[in-house]
Amino acid sequence: MSWEENTKQKMLHLKLPTDPRWVNIAEMQIEDILTDHAYCEQKAASSCISLILRFFDLPELVDTLTPIVSEEWGHFERVMDQIRKRNMRFGEPRKDEYVMKLQGFVKKGGNRWQQLTEVLLLNALIEARSCERFKLLSKNIEDPELQSFYYELMISEAGHYVTFIELARKYNDPEKVNSRWQEWLTFEAEVLKEIGLRGNRMH
C-alpha cells in the first residue's frame, strides 16, 4: 500500500496526504514552524470564542466549545514554552494563505443552521490537517521533546476534529453535513496542491 493510501485510511479521511518531505523542511525552519503554530493555536481559541458569542443561545454548543477554548489557549502557552526554552524568537504573524483560501469556500447566505454548519466544518478541517501534521512531526522529527509534544497535541486535535463534526450533525441534517464535508475535503486537497510545499508554515 502506498503512503498516500495508507495515510488516507488512517488519518481523518483527508484526500491529499502531506508530502513526507514537509517534515524535513520544517525541521530546518523549526523557529518559523513554532511561531506559526503558536498563532494557529491562538486563532483556534479565537474561532471557538466567536462561535460561542454568535450562537450563545445553543447551550450544548457553548458547553462543548468552552473547554476547547481553554485547551487551545493552553496549547498556545505550551508552544510559547518550547520557543522560550530554545531561546528562539516569537516572530510576527504572517498571512495565512491556507486558511484564507478555505474561508473563501464558506457558503454565504442560507439559514442560521447552514451558516453554523459551514463554520464548524471549516474548523473541523483545519483541526484535521493540524492533527495530520502533528503526527508527522511526532514520528519523524529528531528532537525527542518535540516528538512527545506533538504526539500529545495530535491526540487533542483529533478529538477537536470529531467534536466539530458531531456538532454540525447535531444542528443540521447529518446527510447534508456528510455531503458538504466531502466537498470541503475535495476543496482542501486542491488548496494544498495550489499553495505547494511550505516548510515554514504549519499548514
Coordinates of N, CA and C in Angstrom, one line a residue:
M1 N 0.8 -1.2 0.0 CA 0.0 0.0 0.0 C 0.9 1.2 0.0
S2 N 0.6 2.2 -0.9 CA 1.4 3.4 -0.9 C 1.2 4.3 0.3
W3 N 2.1 5.2 0.6 CA 2.0 6.0 1.8 C 0.8 6.9 1.6
E4 N 0.4 7.3 0.4 CA -0.8 8.1 0.2 C -2.0 7.4 0.6
E5 N -2.2 6.1 0.2 CA -3.4 5.4 0.5 C -3.4 5.1 2.0
N6 N -2.2 4.7 2.6 CA -2.1 4.4 4.0 C -2.6 5.6 4.8
T7 N -2.1 6.8 4.5 CA -2.5 8.0 5.2 C -4.0 8.3 5.1
K8 N -4.5 8.1 3.9 CA -5.9 8.4 3.6 C -6.8 7.5 4.6
Q9 N -6.4 6.3 4.8 CA -7.2 5.4 5.6 C -7.1 5.7 7.1
K10 N -5.9 6.1 7.5 CA -5.7 6.2 8.9 C -5.9 7.6 9.4
M11 N -5.8 8.6 8.6 CA -5.7 10.0 9.1 C -6.9 10.8 8.6
L12 N -8.0 10.7 9.3 CA -9.1 11.7 9.2 C -9.7 11.8 7.8
H13 N -9.5 10.9 6.9 CA -10.1 10.9 5.6 C -9.7 12.1 4.7
L14 N -8.6 12.7 5.0 CA -8.1 13.8 4.2 C -7.7 13.2 2.8
K15 N -8.1 13.9 1.7 CA -7.9 13.4 0.4 C -6.5 13.6 -0.2
L16 N -5.7 14.4 0.4 CA -4.4 14.6 -0.1 C -3.4 14.6 1.1
P17 N -2.7 13.5 1.3 CA -1.7 13.5 2.5 C -0.6 14.5 2.3
T18 N -0.1 15.0 3.4 CA 1.1 15.9 3.3 C 2.3 15.1 2.7
D19 N 3.0 15.8 1.9 CA 4.2 15.3 1.3 C 5.2 15.0 2.4
P20 N 5.7 13.7 2.5 CA 6.6 13.4 3.6 C 7.8 14.3 3.8
R21 N 8.2 14.9 2.7 CA 9.4 15.8 2.7 C 9.1 17.1 3.5
W22 N 7.8 17.4 3.8 CA 7.5 18.5 4.6 C 8.2 18.5 6.0
V23 N 8.3 17.4 6.6 CA 8.9 17.3 8.0 C 10.3 17.7 7.9
N24 N 11.1 17.2 6.9 CA 12.5 17.6 6.9 C 12.7 19.1 6.6
I25 N 11.8 19.6 5.8 CA 11.9 21.1 5.5 C 11.5 21.9 6.7
A26 N 10.5 21.4 7.4 CA 10.0 22.1 8.6 C 11.0 22.1 9.7
E27 N 11.7 20.9 9.9 CA 12.7 20.8 10.9 C 13.8 21.8 10.8
M28 N 14.2 22.1 9.5 CA 15.3 23.0 9.3 C 14.8 24.5 9.6
Q29 N 13.5 24.7 9.7 CA 12.9 26.0 10.0 C 12.0 26.0 11.2
I30 N 12.5 25.2 12.2 CA 11.6 25.0 13.4 C 11.2 26.2 14.1
E31 N 12.1 27.3 14.1 CA 11.7 28.5 14.8 C 10.4 29.1 14.1
D32 N 10.4 29.1 12.7 CA 9.3 29.5 12.0 C 8.0 28.7 12.2
I33 N 8.3 27.4 12.3 CA 7.1 26.4 12.5 C 6.5 26.7 13.9
L34 N 7.3 26.8 14.9 CA 6.8 27.0 16.2 C 6.1 28.3 16.3
T35 N 6.6 29.4 15.7 CA 5.9 30.7 15.7 C 4.6 30.6 15.0
D36 N 4.6 30.0 13.9 CA 3.3 29.8 13.1 C 2.3 29.0 13.9
H37 N 2.8 27.9 14.5 CA 2.0 27.0 15.3 C 1.3 27.8 16.5
A38 N 2.1 28.6 17.1 CA 1.5 29.4 18.2 C 0.4 30.3 17.8
Y39 N 0.5 30.9 16.6 CA -0.6 31.8 16.1 C -1.7 30.9 15.7
C40 N -1.5 29.7 15.2 CA -2.6 28.8 14.9 C -3.4 28.4 16.1
E41 N -2.8 28.2 17.2 CA -3.5 27.9 18.5 C -4.3 29.1 18.9
Q42 N -3.7 30.3 18.8 CA -4.4 31.5 19.2 C -5.7 31.7 18.4
K43 N -5.5 31.4 17.1 CA -6.7 31.6 16.2 C -7.7 30.6 16.4
A44 N -7.3 29.4 16.8 CA -8.3 28.3 17.1 C -9.1 28.7 18.3
A45 N -8.5 29.2 19.3 CA -9.2 29.6 20.5 C -10.1 30.8 20.2
S46 N -9.7 31.7 19.4 CA -10.5 32.9 19.0 C -11.7 32.4 18.2
S47 N -11.5 31.4 17.3 CA -12.6 31.0 16.5 C -13.7 30.3 17.4
C48 N -13.3 29.6 18.4 CA -14.3 29.0 19.3 C -15.0 30.1 20.1
I49 N -14.3 31.1 20.5 CA -15.0 32.2 21.2 C -16.0 32.9 20.4
S50 N -15.6 33.1 19.1 CA -16.5 33.7 18.2 C -17.8 32.9 18.0
L51 N -17.6 31.6 17.9 CA -18.8 30.7 17.7 C -19.7 30.8 19.0
I52 N -19.1 30.8 20.2 CA -19.8 30.9 21.4 C -20.6 32.2 21.5
L53 N -20.0 33.3 21.1 CA -20.7 34.6 21.1 C -21.8 34.7 20.1
R54 N -21.6 34.1 18.9 CA -22.6 34.2 17.8 C -23.8 33.3 18.1
F55 N -23.5 32.1 18.7 CA -24.6 31.1 19.0 C -24.7 30.9 20.5
F56 N -24.8 32.0 21.2 CA -24.9 31.9 22.6 C -26.1 31.2 23.1
D57 N -27.2 31.1 22.3 CA -28.4 30.5 22.7 C -28.5 29.0 22.5
L58 N -27.4 28.4 22.1 CA -27.3 27.0 22.0 C -26.4 26.4 23.1
P59 N -27.1 26.0 24.2 CA -26.3 25.6 25.4 C -25.3 24.5 25.2
E60 N -25.7 23.5 24.4 CA -24.8 22.4 24.2 C -23.5 22.8 23.4
L61 N -23.7 23.7 22.4 CA -22.6 24.2 21.7 C -21.7 25.0 22.6
V62 N -22.3 25.9 23.4 CA -21.5 26.7 24.3 C -20.7 25.8 25.3
D63 N -21.4 24.8 25.9 CA -20.8 24.0 26.9 C -19.7 23.1 26.3
T64 N -19.9 22.7 25.0 CA -18.9 21.9 24.3 C -17.6 22.7 23.9
L65 N -17.8 23.9 23.4 CA -16.7 24.7 22.9 C -15.9 25.4 24.0
T66 N -16.6 25.7 25.2 CA -15.9 26.4 26.2 C -14.6 25.7 26.7
P67 N -14.6 24.4 26.9 CA -13.3 23.8 27.3 C -12.3 23.7 26.2
I68 N -12.8 23.7 24.9 CA -11.9 23.7 23.8 C -11.1 25.0 23.8
V69 N -11.8 26.1 24.1 CA -11.1 27.4 24.2 C -9.9 27.3 25.1
S70 N -10.2 26.7 26.3 CA -9.1 26.6 27.3 C -8.0 25.7 26.8
E71 N -8.4 24.6 26.1 CA -7.3 23.7 25.6 C -6.5 24.4 24.6
E72 N -7.1 25.1 23.6 CA -6.3 25.7 22.6 C -5.4 26.8 23.2
W73 N -5.9 27.6 24.1 CA -5.0 28.6 24.7 C -3.9 27.9 25.5
G74 N -4.2 26.8 26.1 CA -3.2 26.0 26.8 C -2.1 25.5 25.8
H75 N -2.6 25.1 24.6 CA -1.6 24.7 23.6 C -0.7 25.9 23.2
F76 N -1.4 27.1 23.1 CA -0.6 28.3 22.8 C 0.5 28.5 23.8
E77 N 0.2 28.4 25.1 CA 1.2 28.6 26.1 C 2.3 27.6 26.0
R78 N 1.9 26.3 25.7 CA 2.9 25.3 25.6 C 3.8 25.5 24.4
V79 N 3.3 26.0 23.3 CA 4.2 26.3 22.2 C 5.1 27.4 22.5
M80 N 4.6 28.4 23.2 CA 5.5 29.5 23.7 C 6.6 29.0 24.6
D81 N 6.3 28.1 25.4 CA 7.3 27.5 26.3 C 8.4 26.8 25.5
Q82 N 8.0 26.1 24.4 CA 9.0 25.5 23.5 C 9.9 26.5 22.8
I83 N 9.3 27.6 22.5 CA 10.0 28.7 21.8 C 11.0 29.3 22.8
R84 N 10.6 29.6 24.0 CA 11.4 30.2 25.0 C 12.6 29.3 25.4
K85 N 12.3 28.1 25.7 CA 13.4 27.2 26.2 C 14.5 26.9 25.1
R86 N 14.2 27.2 23.9 CA 15.2 27.1 22.8 C 15.8 28.4 22.5
N87 N 15.5 29.5 23.3 CA 16.0 30.8 23.0 C 15.7 31.3 21.6
M88 N 14.5 30.9 21.1 CA 14.1 31.4 19.8 C 13.2 32.6 19.9
R89 N 13.0 33.2 18.8 CA 12.2 34.5 18.8 C 10.8 34.2 18.3
F90 N 9.9 34.7 19.1 CA 8.5 34.7 18.7 C 8.2 35.8 17.7
G91 N 8.1 35.4 16.4 CA 8.0 36.4 15.3 C 6.6 36.9 15.1
E92 N 6.5 37.8 14.2 CA 5.2 38.4 13.9 C 4.3 37.5 13.1
P93 N 3.0 37.7 13.2 CA 2.1 36.8 12.5 C 2.2 37.0 11.0
R94 N 1.9 36.0 10.2 CA 2.1 36.0 8.8 C 0.7 35.8 8.1
K95 N 0.6 36.2 6.9 CA -0.6 36.0 6.1 C -0.8 34.5 6.0
D96 N -2.0 34.0 6.4 CA -2.3 32.6 6.4 C -3.1 32.2 5.2
E97 N -2.3 32.0 4.1 CA -2.9 31.7 2.8 C -3.8 30.5 2.8
Y98 N -3.4 29.5 3.5 CA -4.2 28.2 3.6 C -5.6 28.5 4.2
V99 N -5.7 29.2 5.3 CA -6.9 29.4 6.0 C -7.8 30.4 5.2
M100 N -7.1 31.4 4.6 CA -7.8 32.4 3.8 C -8.5 31.7 2.6
K101 N -7.9 30.8 2.0 CA -8.5 30.1 0.8 C -9.7 29.2 1.3
L102 N -9.5 28.6 2.5 CA -10.6 27.8 3.0 C -11.8 28.7 3.3
Q103 N -11.5 29.8 3.9 CA -12.6 30.8 4.3 C -13.4 31.2 3.1
G104 N -12.7 31.3 1.9 CA -13.4 31.7 0.7 C -14.3 30.6 0.2
F105 N -14.2 29.4 0.7 CA -15.1 28.3 0.3 C -16.4 28.3 1.1
V106 N -16.4 29.0 2.2 CA -17.6 29.1 3.1 C -18.8 29.6 2.3
K107 N -19.9 28.9 2.3 CA -21.1 29.3 1.6 C -21.7 30.5 2.3
K108 N -22.0 31.6 1.6 CA -22.6 32.7 2.1 C -24.1 32.6 2.1
G109 N -24.8 33.3 3.0 CA -26.3 33.2 3.0 C -26.8 31.9 3.6
G110 N -28.0 31.5 3.3 CA -28.6 30.3 3.9 C -29.1 30.7 5.3
N111 N -29.8 29.7 5.9 CA -30.3 29.9 7.2 C -29.2 29.8 8.3
R112 N -29.6 30.0 9.5 CA -28.7 30.1 10.6 C -27.9 28.7 10.8
W113 N -28.7 27.6 10.6 CA -28.1 26.3 10.8 C -27.1 26.0 9.7
Q114 N -27.4 26.5 8.5 CA -26.4 26.3 7.4 C -25.1 27.1 7.6
Q115 N -25.3 28.3 8.1 CA -24.1 29.1 8.4 C -23.3 28.4 9.5
L116 N -24.0 27.9 10.6 CA -23.2 27.2 11.6 C -22.5 26.0 11.1
T117 N -23.1 25.3 10.2 CA -22.5 24.1 9.7 C -21.2 24.4 8.9
E118 N -21.3 25.5 8.1 CA -20.1 25.9 7.4 C -18.9 26.2 8.3
V119 N -19.2 27.0 9.3 CA -18.1 27.3 10.2 C -17.5 26.1 11.0
L120 N -18.4 25.2 11.4 CA -18.0 24.0 12.1 C -17.2 23.1 11.2
L121 N -17.5 23.0 10.0 CA -16.8 22.2 9.0 C -15.4 22.8 8.7
L122 N -15.4 24.1 8.6 CA -14.2 24.8 8.4 C -13.2 24.5 9.5
N123 N -13.7 24.7 10.7 CA -12.9 24.4 11.9 C -12.4 22.9 12.0
A124 N -13.3 22.0 11.6 CA -13.0 20.6 11.7 C -11.9 20.3 10.7
L125 N -11.9 20.9 9.5 CA -10.9 20.6 8.5 C -9.6 21.1 8.9
I126 N -9.5 22.3 9.5 CA -8.2 22.8 10.0 C -7.7 22.0 11.1
E127 N -8.5 21.5 12.0 CA -8.1 20.6 13.1 C -7.6 19.3 12.5
A128 N -8.3 18.8 11.5 CA -7.9 17.5 10.9 C -6.5 17.6 10.2
R129 N -6.2 18.7 9.5 CA -4.9 18.9 8.9 C -3.9 19.1 9.9
S130 N -4.2 19.8 11.0 CA -3.2 20.0 12.0 C -2.8 18.7 12.7
C131 N -3.8 17.9 12.9 CA -3.6 16.6 13.5 C -2.7 15.7 12.6
E132 N -2.9 15.8 11.3 CA -2.1 15.0 10.4 C -0.6 15.5 10.5
R133 N -0.5 16.8 10.5 CA 0.9 17.4 10.5 C 1.6 17.1 11.9
F134 N 0.8 17.2 13.0 CA 1.4 16.8 14.3 C 1.9 15.4 14.3
K135 N 1.1 14.5 13.7 CA 1.5 13.1 13.7 C 2.8 12.9 12.9
L136 N 3.0 13.6 11.8 CA 4.2 13.5 11.0 C 5.4 14.0 11.8
L137 N 5.2 15.1 12.5 CA 6.3 15.7 13.4 C 6.6 14.7 14.5
S138 N 5.6 14.2 15.1 CA 5.8 13.3 16.3 C 6.6 12.0 15.9
K139 N 6.4 11.6 14.7 CA 7.1 10.4 14.2 C 8.4 10.6 13.5
N140 N 8.7 11.8 13.0 CA 9.8 12.0 12.2 C 10.8 13.0 12.6
I141 N 10.4 13.9 13.5 CA 11.3 15.0 13.9 C 12.4 14.4 14.8
E142 N 13.6 14.9 14.8 CA 14.7 14.3 15.6 C 14.7 14.7 17.0
D143 N 14.1 15.9 17.3 CA 14.1 16.4 18.7 C 13.1 15.5 19.5
P144 N 13.6 14.7 20.5 CA 12.8 13.8 21.3 C 11.7 14.6 22.1
E145 N 12.0 15.8 22.6 CA 11.0 16.5 23.3 C 9.8 17.0 22.4
L146 N 10.2 17.4 21.2 CA 9.2 17.8 20.3 C 8.4 16.6 19.8
Q147 N 9.0 15.5 19.7 CA 8.3 14.3 19.3 C 7.2 14.0 20.3
S148 N 7.5 14.0 21.6 CA 6.5 13.8 22.6 C 5.4 14.9 22.6
F149 N 5.9 16.1 22.5 CA 5.0 17.3 22.5 C 3.9 17.2 21.4
Y150 N 4.4 16.9 20.2 CA 3.4 16.8 19.0 C 2.6 15.5 19.1
Y151 N 3.0 14.5 19.7 CA 2.2 13.3 19.9 C 1.0 13.7 20.8
E152 N 1.2 14.4 21.8 CA 0.2 14.8 22.7 C -0.8 15.7 22.0
L153 N -0.3 16.6 21.3 CA -1.2 17.6 20.6 C -2.0 16.9 19.5
M154 N -1.4 15.9 18.8 CA -2.1 15.1 17.8 C -3.3 14.5 18.4
I155 N -3.3 13.9 19.5 CA -4.4 13.3 20.2 C -5.5 14.3 20.5
S156 N -5.1 15.4 21.0 CA -6.0 16.5 21.3 C -6.7 17.0 20.1
E157 N -6.0 17.3 19.0 CA -6.6 17.9 17.8 C -7.5 16.9 17.2
A158 N -7.2 15.6 17.2 CA -8.1 14.6 16.7 C -9.5 14.7 17.4
G159 N -9.4 14.9 18.7 CA -10.7 15.0 19.5 C -11.5 16.2 19.1
H160 N -10.8 17.3 18.8 CA -11.5 18.5 18.4 C -12.1 18.4 17.1
Y161 N -11.4 17.7 16.2 CA -12.0 17.5 14.8 C -13.3 16.7 14.9
V162 N -13.3 15.7 15.7 CA -14.5 14.9 15.9 C -15.6 15.7 16.5
T163 N -15.3 16.5 17.5 CA -16.3 17.4 18.2 C -17.0 18.3 17.2
F164 N -16.2 19.0 16.3 CA -16.8 19.9 15.4 C -17.8 19.2 14.4
I165 N -17.4 18.0 13.9 CA -18.2 17.2 13.0 C -19.5 16.8 13.7
E166 N -19.4 16.4 14.9 CA -20.6 15.9 15.7 C -21.5 17.1 16.0
L167 N -21.0 18.2 16.3 CA -21.8 19.4 16.5 C -22.6 19.8 15.2
A168 N -21.9 19.7 14.1 CA -22.5 20.0 12.8 C -23.7 19.1 12.5
R169 N -23.5 17.8 12.8 CA -24.5 16.8 12.6 C -25.7 17.0 13.6
K170 N -25.4 17.6 14.7 CA -26.5 17.8 15.7 C -27.4 18.9 15.3
Y171 N -26.9 19.9 14.7 CA -27.7 21.1 14.4 C -28.1 21.2 12.9
N172 N -27.7 20.2 12.1 CA -28.2 20.1 10.7 C -28.4 18.7 10.3
D173 N -29.0 18.5 9.2 CA -29.3 17.1 8.7 C -27.9 16.4 8.5
P174 N -27.7 15.3 9.2 CA -26.4 14.6 9.1 C -26.0 14.2 7.7
E175 N -27.0 13.9 6.8 CA -26.7 13.5 5.5 C -26.2 14.7 4.7
K176 N -26.8 15.9 4.9 CA -26.3 17.1 4.3 C -25.0 17.5 4.8
V177 N -24.7 17.3 6.1 CA -23.4 17.6 6.6 C -22.4 16.7 6.0
N178 N -22.6 15.4 5.9 CA -21.7 14.5 5.4 C -21.4 14.8 3.9
S179 N -22.4 15.2 3.1 CA -22.2 15.5 1.7 C -21.3 16.8 1.6
R180 N -21.6 17.8 2.4 CA -20.9 19.0 2.4 C -19.4 18.8 2.9
W181 N -19.3 17.9 3.8 CA -17.9 17.6 4.3 C -17.1 17.0 3.2
Q182 N -17.6 16.2 2.4 CA -16.9 15.6 1.2 C -16.4 16.8 0.3
E183 N -17.3 17.7 0.1 CA -16.9 18.9 -0.7 C -15.8 19.7 -0.1
W184 N -15.8 19.8 1.2 CA -14.8 20.5 1.9 C -13.4 19.8 1.7
L185 N -13.5 18.5 1.9 CA -12.3 17.6 1.8 C -11.7 17.8 0.4
T186 N -12.5 17.7 -0.6 CA -12.0 17.8 -2.0 C -11.4 19.2 -2.3
F187 N -12.1 20.2 -1.8 CA -11.5 21.6 -2.0 C -10.2 21.8 -1.3
E188 N -10.1 21.3 0.0 CA -8.9 21.4 0.7 C -7.7 20.8 0.0
A189 N -7.9 19.6 -0.6 CA -6.9 18.9 -1.3 C -6.4 19.8 -2.5
E190 N -7.3 20.5 -3.1 CA -6.9 21.4 -4.2 C -6.1 22.6 -3.7
V191 N -6.5 23.1 -2.5 CA -5.8 24.2 -1.9 C -4.3 23.8 -1.6
L192 N -4.1 22.6 -1.1 CA -2.8 22.2 -0.8 C -1.9 22.1 -2.0
K193 N -2.5 21.6 -3.1 CA -1.8 21.5 -4.4 C -1.4 22.8 -4.9
E194 N -2.3 23.8 -4.7 CA -2.1 25.1 -5.2 C -1.0 25.9 -4.5
I195 N -1.0 25.8 -3.1 CA 0.0 26.5 -2.4 C 1.3 25.8 -2.3
G196 N 1.4 24.5 -2.5 CA 2.6 23.8 -2.6 C 3.2 23.5 -1.2
L197 N 4.5 23.0 -1.3 CA 5.2 22.6 -0.1 C 5.8 23.8 0.6
R198 N 5.4 24.1 1.9 CA 5.9 25.2 2.6 C 6.4 24.7 4.0
G199 N 7.7 24.8 4.2 CA 8.3 24.3 5.4 C 8.3 25.2 6.5
N200 N 7.9 26.5 6.3 CA 7.9 27.5 7.4 C 6.5 27.8 7.9
R201 N 5.5 26.9 7.6 CA 4.1 27.1 8.0 C 3.6 25.7 8.5
M202 N 2.7 25.8 9.5 CA 2.1 24.6 10.0 C 1.1 24.0 8.9
H203 N 0.5 24.9 8.1 CA -0.4 24.4 7.1 C 0.1 24.9 5.7

